[in-house]
mmCIF file of C-alpha atoms in Angstrom:
data_model
loop_
_atom_site.group_PDB
_atom_site.id
_atom_site.type_symbol
_atom_site.label_atom_id
_atom_site.label_comp_id
_atom_site.label_asym_id
_atom_site.label_seq_id
_atom_site.Cartn_x
_atom_site.Cartn_y
_atom_site.Cartn_z
ATOM 1 C CA MET A 2 -34.351 8.001 -8.371
ATOM 2 C CA THR A 3 -31.579 10.552 -8.349
ATOM 3 C CA PRO A 4 -28.254 8.739 -7.795
ATOM 4 C CA CYS A 5 -25.549 10.025 -5.495
ATOM 5 C CA ALA A 6 -22.929 11.787 -7.623
ATOM 6 C CA VAL A 7 -19.970 11.442 -5.263
ATOM 7 C CA THR A 8 -16.924 9.815 -6.845
ATOM 8 C CA THR A 9 -15.681 6.790 -4.947
ATOM 9 C CA GLY A 10 -12.685 4.498 -5.278
ATOM 10 C CA PHE A 11 -9.006 5.131 -5.691
ATOM 11 C CA PHE A 12 -7.871 2.890 -8.552
ATOM 12 C CA THR A 13 -11.266 2.247 -10.148
ATOM 13 C CA LEU A 14 -13.184 5.479 -10.001
ATOM 14 C CA GLY A 15 -16.960 5.344 -9.979
ATOM 15 C CA LYS A 16 -20.046 7.168 -8.846
ATOM 16 C CA CYS A 17 -21.605 6.122 -5.574
ATOM 17 C CA GLY A 18 -24.987 5.594 -7.198
ATOM 18 C CA GLN A 19 -27.027 5.223 -4.025
ATOM 19 C CA MET A 20 -30.330 7.048 -3.768
ATOM 20 C CA ALA A 21 -29.728 10.745 -3.158
ATOM 21 C CA VAL A 22 -31.373 12.371 -0.172
ATOM 22 C CA ALA A 23 -29.907 15.860 -0.369
ATOM 23 C CA GLY A 24 -27.893 18.230 -2.480
ATOM 24 C CA CYS A 25 -24.589 19.864 -1.654
ATOM 25 C CA PRO A 26 -25.277 23.533 -0.835
ATOM 26 C CA SER A 27 -21.902 24.471 -2.306
ATOM 27 C CA CYS A 28 -21.660 22.597 -5.621
ATOM 28 C CA GLY A 29 -25.217 21.285 -5.931
ATOM 29 C CA ARG A 30 -24.381 17.640 -6.579
ATOM 30 C CA ALA A 31 -26.769 14.982 -5.320
ATOM 31 C CA LEU A 32 -25.733 13.197 -2.127
ATOM 32 C CA CYS A 33 -26.801 9.959 -0.490
ATOM 33 C CA ALA A 34 -27.124 9.670 3.283
ATOM 34 C CA ASP A 35 -23.631 8.216 3.626
ATOM 35 C CA HIS A 36 -21.953 11.107 1.841
ATOM 36 C CA VAL A 37 -23.610 14.043 3.581
ATOM 37 C CA THR A 38 -20.806 15.550 5.669
ATOM 38 C CA ASP A 39 -20.593 18.469 8.100
ATOM 39 C CA GLY A 40 -22.874 21.304 7.124
ATOM 40 C CA GLY A 41 -24.576 19.169 4.472
ATOM 41 C CA LEU A 42 -21.573 19.496 2.158
ATOM 42 C CA CYS A 43 -20.325 16.824 -0.204
ATOM 43 C CA PRO A 44 -16.962 15.259 0.751
ATOM 44 C CA GLU A 45 -15.026 17.278 -1.828
ATOM 45 C CA CYS A 46 -16.462 20.603 -0.695
ATOM 46 C CA ALA A 47 -16.000 19.648 2.964
ATOM 47 C CA ALA A 48 -12.360 18.779 2.303
ATOM 48 C CA ALA A 49 -11.848 22.066 0.489
ATOM 49 C CA ALA A 50 -13.345 23.857 3.496
ATOM 50 C CA SER A 51 -11.090 21.896 5.900
ATOM 51 C CA ARG A 52 -14.027 20.186 7.594
ATOM 52 C CA PHE A 53 -12.747 16.731 8.408
ATOM 53 C CA GLY A 54 -15.442 15.373 10.667
ATOM 54 C CA HIS A 55 -16.608 12.763 8.162
ATOM 55 C CA PRO A 56 -14.421 9.869 6.915
ATOM 56 C CA ALA A 57 -15.381 10.590 3.309
ATOM 57 C CA ALA A 58 -14.129 14.164 3.670
ATOM 58 C CA VAL A 59 -10.843 12.882 5.088
ATOM 59 C CA ALA A 60 -10.529 10.454 2.172
ATOM 60 C CA ALA A 61 -11.290 13.201 -0.344
ATOM 61 C CA HIS A 62 -8.654 15.442 1.218
ATOM 62 C CA ARG A 63 -6.092 12.631 1.304
ATOM 63 C CA ARG A 64 -6.678 11.704 -2.357
ATOM 64 C CA ARG A 65 -6.579 15.289 -3.516
ATOM 65 C CA ALA A 66 -3.302 15.851 -1.669
ATOM 66 C CA TYR A 67 -1.822 12.625 -3.043
ATOM 67 C CA ARG A 68 -2.763 13.471 -6.621
ATOM 68 C CA GLN A 69 -1.382 16.958 -6.237
ATOM 69 C CA ARG A 70 1.921 15.640 -4.835
ATOM 70 C CA THR A 71 2.385 12.927 -7.434
ATOM 71 C CA ALA A 72 1.070 14.765 -10.486
ATOM 72 C CA GLY A 73 4.654 15.519 -11.479
ATOM 73 C CA GLU A 74 5.565 11.834 -11.672
ATOM 74 C CA TYR A 75 3.501 11.372 -14.815
ATOM 75 C CA GLN A 76 3.104 13.640 -17.794
ATOM 76 C CA ASP A 77 -0.282 12.017 -18.377
ATOM 77 C CA ALA A 78 -2.635 14.976 -18.254
ATOM 78 C CA VAL A 79 -5.816 12.986 -18.766
ATOM 79 C CA TRP A 80 -5.191 10.150 -16.335
ATOM 80 C CA TYR A 81 -7.210 11.380 -13.428
ATOM 81 C CA THR A 82 -9.749 13.230 -15.530
ATOM 82 C CA SER A 83 -10.827 10.229 -17.567
ATOM 83 C CA PHE A 84 -14.085 8.843 -16.412
ATOM 84 C CA ASP A 85 -16.039 6.481 -18.581
ATOM 85 C CA SER A 86 -19.245 4.526 -18.546
ATOM 86 C CA TYR A 87 -17.415 1.443 -17.366
ATOM 87 C CA ASP A 88 -16.318 3.221 -14.216
ATOM 88 C CA ARG A 89 -19.927 3.902 -13.455
ATOM 89 C CA ALA A 90 -21.005 0.447 -14.583
ATOM 90 C CA ALA A 91 -19.136 -1.045 -11.656
ATOM 91 C CA PHE A 92 -22.022 0.082 -9.532
ATOM 92 C CA ASP A 93 -24.703 -1.468 -11.716
ATOM 93 C CA PRO A 94 -25.290 -5.054 -10.653
ATOM 94 C CA GLY A 95 -24.251 -7.391 -13.440
ATOM 95 C CA ALA A 96 -22.877 -4.641 -15.635
ATOM 96 C CA ALA A 97 -19.304 -4.774 -14.438
ATOM 97 C CA ALA A 98 -16.832 -7.473 -15.234
ATOM 98 C CA SER A 99 -17.406 -10.891 -13.754
ATOM 99 C CA PRO A 100 -15.687 -11.008 -10.378
ATOM 100 C CA ASP A 101 -13.669 -14.115 -11.035
ATOM 101 C CA TYR A 102 -11.074 -14.000 -8.321
ATOM 102 C CA LEU A 103 -9.983 -17.604 -8.421
ATOM 103 C CA ASP A 104 -6.816 -19.100 -9.814
ATOM 104 C CA ASP A 105 -4.106 -16.561 -9.187
ATOM 105 C CA GLY A 106 -1.563 -18.653 -11.056
ATOM 106 C CA ASP A 107 1.923 -19.760 -10.122
ATOM 107 C CA ASP A 108 3.447 -16.283 -10.182
ATOM 108 C CA ALA A 109 1.205 -14.768 -7.522
ATOM 109 C CA LEU A 110 2.883 -12.288 -5.210
ATOM 110 C CA VAL A 111 0.586 -13.120 -2.320
ATOM 111 C CA ASP A 112 -0.702 -16.450 -1.116
ATOM 112 C CA SER A 113 -4.460 -16.267 -1.233
ATOM 113 C CA MET B 12 -2.900 -3.149 39.743
ATOM 114 C CA PHE B 13 -0.986 -1.059 37.242
ATOM 115 C CA TRP B 14 -2.254 0.043 33.821
ATOM 116 C CA ARG B 15 -5.743 -1.249 34.623
ATOM 117 C CA LYS B 16 -7.658 1.152 32.388
ATOM 118 C CA GLN B 17 -5.288 0.695 29.493
ATOM 119 C CA LYS B 18 -5.425 -3.085 29.798
ATOM 120 C CA ALA B 19 -9.201 -2.887 29.737
ATOM 121 C CA ALA B 20 -9.068 -0.683 26.642
ATOM 122 C CA ILE B 21 -6.768 -3.136 24.869
ATOM 123 C CA ALA B 22 -9.067 -6.016 25.780
ATOM 124 C CA GLY B 23 -11.857 -4.182 23.970
ATOM 125 C CA PHE B 24 -9.880 -3.749 20.773
ATOM 126 C CA PRO B 25 -10.462 -6.061 17.781
ATOM 127 C CA PRO B 26 -8.164 -9.124 17.664
ATOM 128 C CA LEU B 27 -6.112 -7.718 14.786
ATOM 129 C CA HIS B 28 -5.547 -4.509 16.726
ATOM 130 C CA GLN B 29 -4.326 -6.555 19.681
ATOM 131 C CA ALA B 30 -2.077 -8.580 17.376
ATOM 132 C CA LEU B 31 -0.440 -5.381 16.170
ATOM 133 C CA ILE B 32 0.213 -4.354 19.767
ATOM 134 C CA PHE B 33 1.623 -7.618 21.057
ATOM 135 C CA GLU B 34 2.958 -9.417 17.968
ATOM 136 C CA ARG B 35 3.656 -6.401 15.727
ATOM 137 C CA ALA B 36 2.232 -8.336 12.791
ATOM 138 C CA ILE B 37 -1.128 -9.228 11.309
ATOM 139 C CA SER B 38 -2.335 -11.594 8.639
ATOM 140 C CA ALA B 39 -6.010 -11.716 7.738
ATOM 141 C CA THR B 40 -8.530 -11.767 4.923
ATOM 142 C CA GLN B 41 -11.638 -9.671 5.481
ATOM 143 C CA PRO B 42 -14.224 -7.608 3.626
ATOM 144 C CA ALA B 43 -13.884 -3.851 3.444
ATOM 145 C CA ASP B 44 -16.177 -3.127 6.388
ATOM 146 C CA ALA B 45 -14.010 -5.146 8.772
ATOM 147 C CA TRP B 46 -10.841 -3.363 7.645
ATOM 148 C CA THR B 47 -12.538 0.016 7.990
ATOM 149 C CA ALA B 48 -13.571 -0.906 11.519
ATOM 150 C CA LEU B 49 -9.995 -1.925 12.291
ATOM 151 C CA ALA B 50 -8.712 1.390 10.948
ATOM 152 C CA ALA B 51 -11.170 3.243 13.174
ATOM 153 C CA SER B 52 -10.037 1.220 16.173
ATOM 154 C CA LEU B 53 -6.388 1.940 15.406
ATOM 155 C CA GLY B 54 -7.221 5.626 15.158
ATOM 156 C CA ARG B 55 -8.477 5.583 18.755
ATOM 157 C CA HIS B 56 -5.372 3.820 20.058
ATOM 158 C CA GLY B 57 -3.442 6.964 20.961
ATOM 159 C CA GLU B 58 -6.104 8.412 23.212
ATOM 160 C CA LEU B 59 -6.769 5.154 25.079
ATOM 161 C CA VAL B 60 -3.308 3.603 25.378
ATOM 162 C CA ARG B 61 -0.299 5.699 26.366
ATOM 163 C CA ARG B 62 2.150 3.127 27.688
ATOM 164 C CA PRO B 63 5.146 3.021 25.291
ATOM 165 C CA LYS B 64 5.381 -0.751 25.579
ATOM 166 C CA TRP B 65 1.921 -1.041 24.047
ATOM 167 C CA ALA B 66 2.391 1.562 21.347
ATOM 168 C CA LEU B 67 1.529 0.594 17.789
ATOM 169 C CA PRO B 68 4.496 -0.411 15.636
ATOM 170 C CA TYR B 69 5.907 2.209 13.324
ATOM 171 C CA ARG B 70 4.293 2.451 9.872
ATOM 172 C CA THR B 71 0.931 1.408 11.317
ATOM 173 C CA LEU B 72 -1.011 4.647 11.456
ATOM 174 C CA ASP B 73 0.864 6.593 8.830
ATOM 175 C CA VAL B 74 1.464 3.921 6.164
ATOM 176 C CA LEU B 75 -0.657 0.835 6.714
ATOM 177 C CA VAL B 76 -3.943 2.514 7.603
ATOM 178 C CA PRO B 77 -4.000 4.955 4.635
ATOM 179 C CA LEU B 78 -3.201 2.083 2.268
ATOM 180 C CA LEU B 79 -5.951 -0.076 3.746
ATOM 181 C CA LEU B 80 -8.523 2.681 3.441
ATOM 182 C CA GLU B 81 -7.634 3.445 -0.172
ATOM 183 C CA VAL B 82 -7.664 -0.181 -1.273
ATOM 184 C CA CYS B 83 -10.903 -0.863 0.621
ATOM 185 C CA SER B 84 -12.631 1.869 -1.345
ATOM 186 C CA ASP B 85 -12.073 -0.198 -4.503
ATOM 187 C CA LEU B 86 -13.259 -3.566 -3.235
ATOM 188 C CA GLY B 87 -16.326 -5.139 -4.766
ATOM 189 C CA HIS B 88 -19.432 -6.186 -2.829
ATOM 190 C CA ASP B 89 -18.038 -9.690 -2.363
ATOM 191 C CA GLY B 90 -14.433 -8.629 -2.635
ATOM 192 C CA ARG B 91 -12.020 -9.302 0.163
ATOM 193 C CA LEU B 92 -8.732 -7.783 1.110
ATOM 194 C CA SER B 93 -5.908 -9.960 2.375
ATOM 195 C CA VAL B 94 -3.193 -8.250 4.357
ATOM 196 C CA ALA B 95 -0.011 -9.734 5.735
ATOM 197 C CA ALA B 96 1.883 -6.980 7.505
ATOM 198 C CA ASP B 97 5.029 -7.755 9.461
ATOM 199 C CA LEU B 98 5.982 -4.576 11.283
ATOM 200 C CA ARG B 99 8.545 -6.098 13.646
ATOM 201 C CA GLY B 100 11.313 -4.326 11.771
ATOM 202 C CA PRO B 101 14.368 -5.605 9.903
ATOM 203 C CA LYS B 102 16.131 -6.805 13.064
ATOM 204 C CA ALA B 103 13.450 -9.359 13.907
ATOM 205 C CA PRO B 104 14.571 -12.990 14.034
ATOM 206 C CA GLY B 105 14.635 -14.787 10.715
ATOM 207 C CA LYS B 106 15.058 -11.732 8.530
ATOM 208 C CA THR B 107 18.842 -11.686 8.449
ATOM 209 C CA HIS B 108 20.662 -14.266 6.386
ATOM 210 C CA PRO B 109 23.887 -15.887 7.643
ATOM 211 C CA PRO B 110 27.025 -13.872 6.802
ATOM 212 C CA ARG B 111 28.835 -14.864 3.634
ATOM 213 C CA ASP B 112 32.610 -14.607 3.225
ATOM 214 C CA LEU B 113 33.879 -12.564 0.314
ATOM 215 C CA PRO B 114 37.204 -13.128 -1.491
ATOM 216 C CA VAL B 115 39.879 -10.764 -0.158
ATOM 217 C CA ARG B 116 43.451 -9.703 -0.872
ATOM 218 C CA PRO B 117 45.917 -7.946 1.432
ATOM 219 C CA PRO B 118 45.705 -5.639 3.288
ATOM 220 C CA VAL B 119 42.104 -6.815 3.785
ATOM 221 C CA ARG B 120 42.139 -9.845 6.049
ATOM 222 C CA ALA B 121 38.440 -10.740 6.043
ATOM 223 C CA ALA B 122 35.245 -9.502 4.455
ATOM 224 C CA THR B 123 31.742 -10.716 5.105
ATOM 225 C CA GLU B 124 28.454 -9.764 3.547
ATOM 226 C CA THR B 125 25.092 -10.044 5.291
ATOM 227 C CA TRP B 126 21.711 -9.598 3.693
ATOM 228 C CA THR B 127 18.615 -8.554 5.575
ATOM 229 C CA VAL B 128 15.343 -9.058 3.730
ATOM 230 C CA ASP B 129 12.195 -7.683 5.313
ATOM 231 C CA PRO B 130 8.979 -8.316 3.333
ATOM 232 C CA TRP B 131 6.894 -6.154 5.589
ATOM 233 C CA LEU B 132 3.733 -5.753 3.534
ATOM 234 C CA ARG B 133 1.691 -8.026 1.318
ATOM 235 C CA LEU B 134 -1.756 -7.096 0.040
ATOM 236 C CA ARG B 135 -4.217 -8.933 -2.152
ATOM 237 C CA ALA B 136 -7.424 -7.173 -3.067
ATOM 238 C CA GLU B 137 -10.369 -8.363 -5.124
ATOM 239 C CA LEU B 138 -11.452 -5.189 -6.843
ATOM 240 C CA ARG B 139 -14.906 -4.244 -8.026
ATOM 241 C CA ASP B 140 -13.893 -4.272 -11.693
ATOM 242 C CA GLY B 141 -13.177 -8.000 -11.478
ATOM 243 C CA SER B 142 -9.406 -7.719 -11.293
ATOM 244 C CA VAL B 143 -7.143 -8.774 -8.453
ATOM 245 C CA LEU B 144 -4.485 -6.403 -7.167
ATOM 246 C CA GLU B 145 -1.441 -7.704 -5.341
ATOM 247 C CA VAL B 146 1.154 -5.537 -3.664
ATOM 248 C CA LEU B 147 4.462 -6.642 -2.197
ATOM 249 C CA VAL B 148 6.856 -4.280 -0.392
ATOM 250 C CA VAL B 149 10.276 -5.523 0.675
ATOM 251 C CA ASP B 150 13.046 -3.679 2.492
ATOM 252 C CA ARG B 151 16.496 -4.998 1.716
ATOM 253 C CA GLU B 152 19.783 -4.134 3.350
ATOM 254 C CA ARG B 153 23.280 -5.310 2.506
ATOM 255 C CA THR B 154 25.922 -4.966 5.204
ATOM 256 C CA ARG B 155 29.594 -5.514 4.513
ATOM 257 C CA ARG B 156 32.121 -5.905 7.322
ATOM 258 C CA ILE B 157 35.748 -5.527 6.313
ATOM 259 C CA THR B 158 38.793 -6.208 8.515
ATOM 260 C CA LYS B 159 42.031 -4.507 7.455
ATOM 261 C CA ARG B 160 45.555 -4.634 8.864
ATOM 262 C CA ASN B 161 48.055 -1.914 8.108
ATOM 263 C CA PRO B 162 51.897 -2.374 7.904
ATOM 264 C CA ARG B 163 52.290 -1.430 11.586
ATOM 265 C CA GLY B 164 50.003 -4.242 12.652
ATOM 266 C CA LYS B 165 47.037 -2.095 13.502
ATOM 267 C CA THR B 166 43.697 -3.736 12.724
ATOM 268 C CA LYS B 167 40.672 -1.753 11.650
ATOM 269 C CA ILE B 168 37.129 -2.906 11.107
ATOM 270 C CA LYS B 169 34.860 -1.013 8.750
ATOM 271 C CA ARG B 170 31.172 -1.517 8.085
ATOM 272 C CA LYS B 171 29.096 -0.300 5.196
ATOM 273 C CA SER B 172 25.423 -0.853 4.647
ATOM 274 C CA LYS B 173 23.267 -0.184 1.630
ATOM 275 C CA GLN B 174 19.493 -0.103 1.750
ATOM 276 C CA ALA B 175 16.953 -0.595 -0.994
ATOM 277 C CA GLN B 176 13.224 -1.017 -1.148
ATOM 278 C CA ILE B 177 11.429 -3.125 -3.697
ATOM 279 C CA ILE B 178 7.783 -2.516 -4.544
ATOM 280 C CA ARG B 179 6.075 -5.029 -6.780
ATOM 281 C CA VAL B 180 2.470 -4.833 -7.904
ATOM 282 C CA ARG B 181 0.505 -7.252 -10.000
ATOM 283 C CA ARG B 182 -2.940 -6.601 -11.366
ATOM 284 C CA ARG B 183 -4.568 -9.744 -12.683
ATOM 285 C CA LEU B 184 -7.222 -8.719 -15.168
ATOM 286 C CA PRO B 185 -10.620 -10.377 -15.481
ATOM 287 C CA LYS B 186 -11.023 -13.097 -18.094
ATOM 288 C CA ASP B 187 -10.709 -11.731 -21.631
ATOM 289 C CA GLY B 188 -9.493 -8.452 -20.205
ATOM 290 C CA MET B 189 -7.560 -6.379 -22.697
ATOM 291 C CA SER B 190 -4.515 -4.254 -22.048
ATOM 292 C CA VAL B 191 -3.156 -1.398 -24.112
ATOM 293 C CA ARG B 192 0.126 0.424 -23.818
ATOM 294 C CA PRO B 193 -0.573 3.907 -22.452
ATOM 295 C CA ALA B 194 0.415 6.858 -24.588
ATOM 296 C CA VAL B 195 2.605 8.280 -21.854
ATOM 297 C CA PRO B 196 5.335 6.040 -20.417
ATOM 298 C CA PRO B 197 5.606 5.482 -16.679
ATOM 299 C CA PRO B 198 8.311 7.187 -14.647
ATOM 300 C CA ARG B 199 11.782 5.793 -15.254
ATOM 301 C CA TRP B 200 11.893 4.162 -11.845
ATOM 302 C CA ILE B 201 8.872 1.938 -12.604
ATOM 303 C CA ALA B 202 9.223 -1.102 -14.881
ATOM 304 C CA VAL B 203 6.103 -2.666 -16.342
ATOM 305 C CA THR B 204 5.630 -6.161 -17.710
ATOM 306 C CA VAL B 205 2.508 -7.593 -19.313
ATOM 307 C CA ARG B 206 2.148 -11.321 -18.901
ATOM 308 C CA ASP B 207 -0.308 -13.167 -21.117
ATOM 309 C CA GLY B 208 -2.290 -16.184 -20.095
ATOM 310 C CA GLU B 209 -5.836 -17.193 -19.378
ATOM 311 C CA ARG B 210 -6.047 -13.990 -17.410
ATOM 312 C CA ARG B 211 -3.617 -11.297 -18.439
ATOM 313 C CA SER B 212 -1.472 -9.754 -15.736
ATOM 314 C CA VAL B 213 0.129 -6.333 -15.645
ATOM 315 C CA LEU B 214 3.112 -6.178 -13.327
ATOM 316 C CA ALA B 215 4.763 -3.004 -12.135
ATOM 317 C CA ALA B 216 7.986 -3.103 -10.183
ATOM 318 C CA ALA B 217 10.204 -0.470 -8.669
ATOM 319 C CA LYS B 218 13.480 -0.648 -6.824
ATOM 320 C CA LEU B 219 14.127 2.404 -4.707
ATOM 321 C CA ASP B 220 17.837 2.831 -4.022
ATOM 322 C CA ARG B 221 16.989 5.454 -1.451
ATOM 323 C CA PRO B 222 14.284 4.279 0.951
ATOM 324 C CA PRO B 223 11.479 6.803 1.487
ATOM 325 C CA ARG B 224 12.355 9.324 4.170
ATOM 326 C CA SER B 225 8.854 9.917 5.449
ATOM 327 C CA ALA B 226 5.660 7.955 5.858
ATOM 328 C CA GLN B 227 3.915 10.187 3.370
ATOM 329 C CA GLU B 228 6.584 9.544 0.768
ATOM 330 C CA GLN B 229 6.315 5.823 1.509
ATOM 331 C CA VAL B 230 2.549 5.820 0.890
ATOM 332 C CA ASP B 231 2.974 7.898 -2.250
ATOM 333 C CA ARG B 232 5.572 5.517 -3.665
ATOM 334 C CA ILE B 233 3.444 2.439 -3.059
ATOM 335 C CA LEU B 234 0.312 4.040 -4.478
ATOM 336 C CA THR B 235 2.168 5.358 -7.518
ATOM 337 C CA VAL B 236 3.484 1.896 -8.390
ATOM 338 C CA ALA B 237 0.076 0.366 -7.667
ATOM 339 C CA THR B 238 -1.615 2.888 -9.952
ATOM 340 C CA GLU B 239 0.562 2.038 -12.943
ATOM 341 C CA PRO B 240 -1.203 -1.251 -13.964
ATOM 342 C CA PHE B 241 -4.493 0.626 -14.131
ATOM 343 C CA ARG B 242 -3.162 2.821 -16.917
ATOM 344 C CA TRP B 243 -2.676 -0.294 -19.064
ATOM 345 C CA THR B 244 -6.352 -1.070 -19.566
ATOM 346 C CA PRO B 245 -8.797 0.710 -21.883
ATOM 347 C CA GLN B 246 -10.435 3.697 -20.297
ATOM 348 C CA THR B 247 -12.821 4.811 -22.987
ATOM 349 C CA SER B 248 -14.629 1.750 -24.312
ATOM 350 C CA SER B 249 -17.737 0.818 -22.400
ATOM 351 C CA GLY B 250 -16.761 -2.835 -22.384
ATOM 352 C CA GLY B 251 -13.245 -2.206 -21.219
ATOM 353 C CA VAL B 252 -11.583 -3.634 -18.209
ATOM 354 C CA ARG B 253 -11.221 -0.555 -16.148
#
């Protein structure tokens, strides 16, 4: 199975990992059915081409614009480029950290 | 019957969408799909409802929706996002404290100080890496009212107000989650605290003396503070937290 190579997430980046059904005609990356946007492009290429008919393309455009605007806040050149096996492991069942959401403690900002 | 079509459109909206229209506030815990559906419904509001009385509160489409969509993209399969958004504005009942008298000396005859605290956004998200992200945004305004009397008996009243916005973010790591100090410090306006315990927490806080002037700047500020705790976990080891 060829996994979808579209990057998802904002804080915890990861590959989509669903079964790919097509390839982006512009960059060639594998795409699942959910990430095929207008013209068969991947969300990143669709955002670069100003085709915003698909929510994923809108999200890609919004994230790219945000990262461009706020890049000056940090001098951390590798922050957004780092991408490790753990990021991808979040999409492998059982490979990511245990989702233990209980017990927020006394100093929680939000009542859960 | 007036506004018949628009009333029918509102009746077809999700309950949280209707709550934003009529109560200007929502509080709910849902999975990502439900929040995405709400965002899509809010996006259609402008073309279906045009009556100003039923307009969405400010900060809904340009601040709340982008934040929801970004946080939803990080939720786990079973993860839920809790949102408590109070968009009634700082003048809503219960947000202004009683005025407090300040000590004065002539020619000032009276001085009072009033605080308005508006915690307009609370988020709690169960992320796919096992951590829990909490975001709190509070608008704060101090108003001082001073009464002066000059030697000719003329009384003047002066008011001054000072606004600030506080953004606090806490990322509660999974059990045994490690944190490391990043090589590059955060911006000077963000303070970070690491709190140990059974589950380590990384807190980032910012106090903005000048409130954001645009919705885009508001979203950027919140996301920048919310991003900071994610720099404090290992990024290279395969068994790391992030």
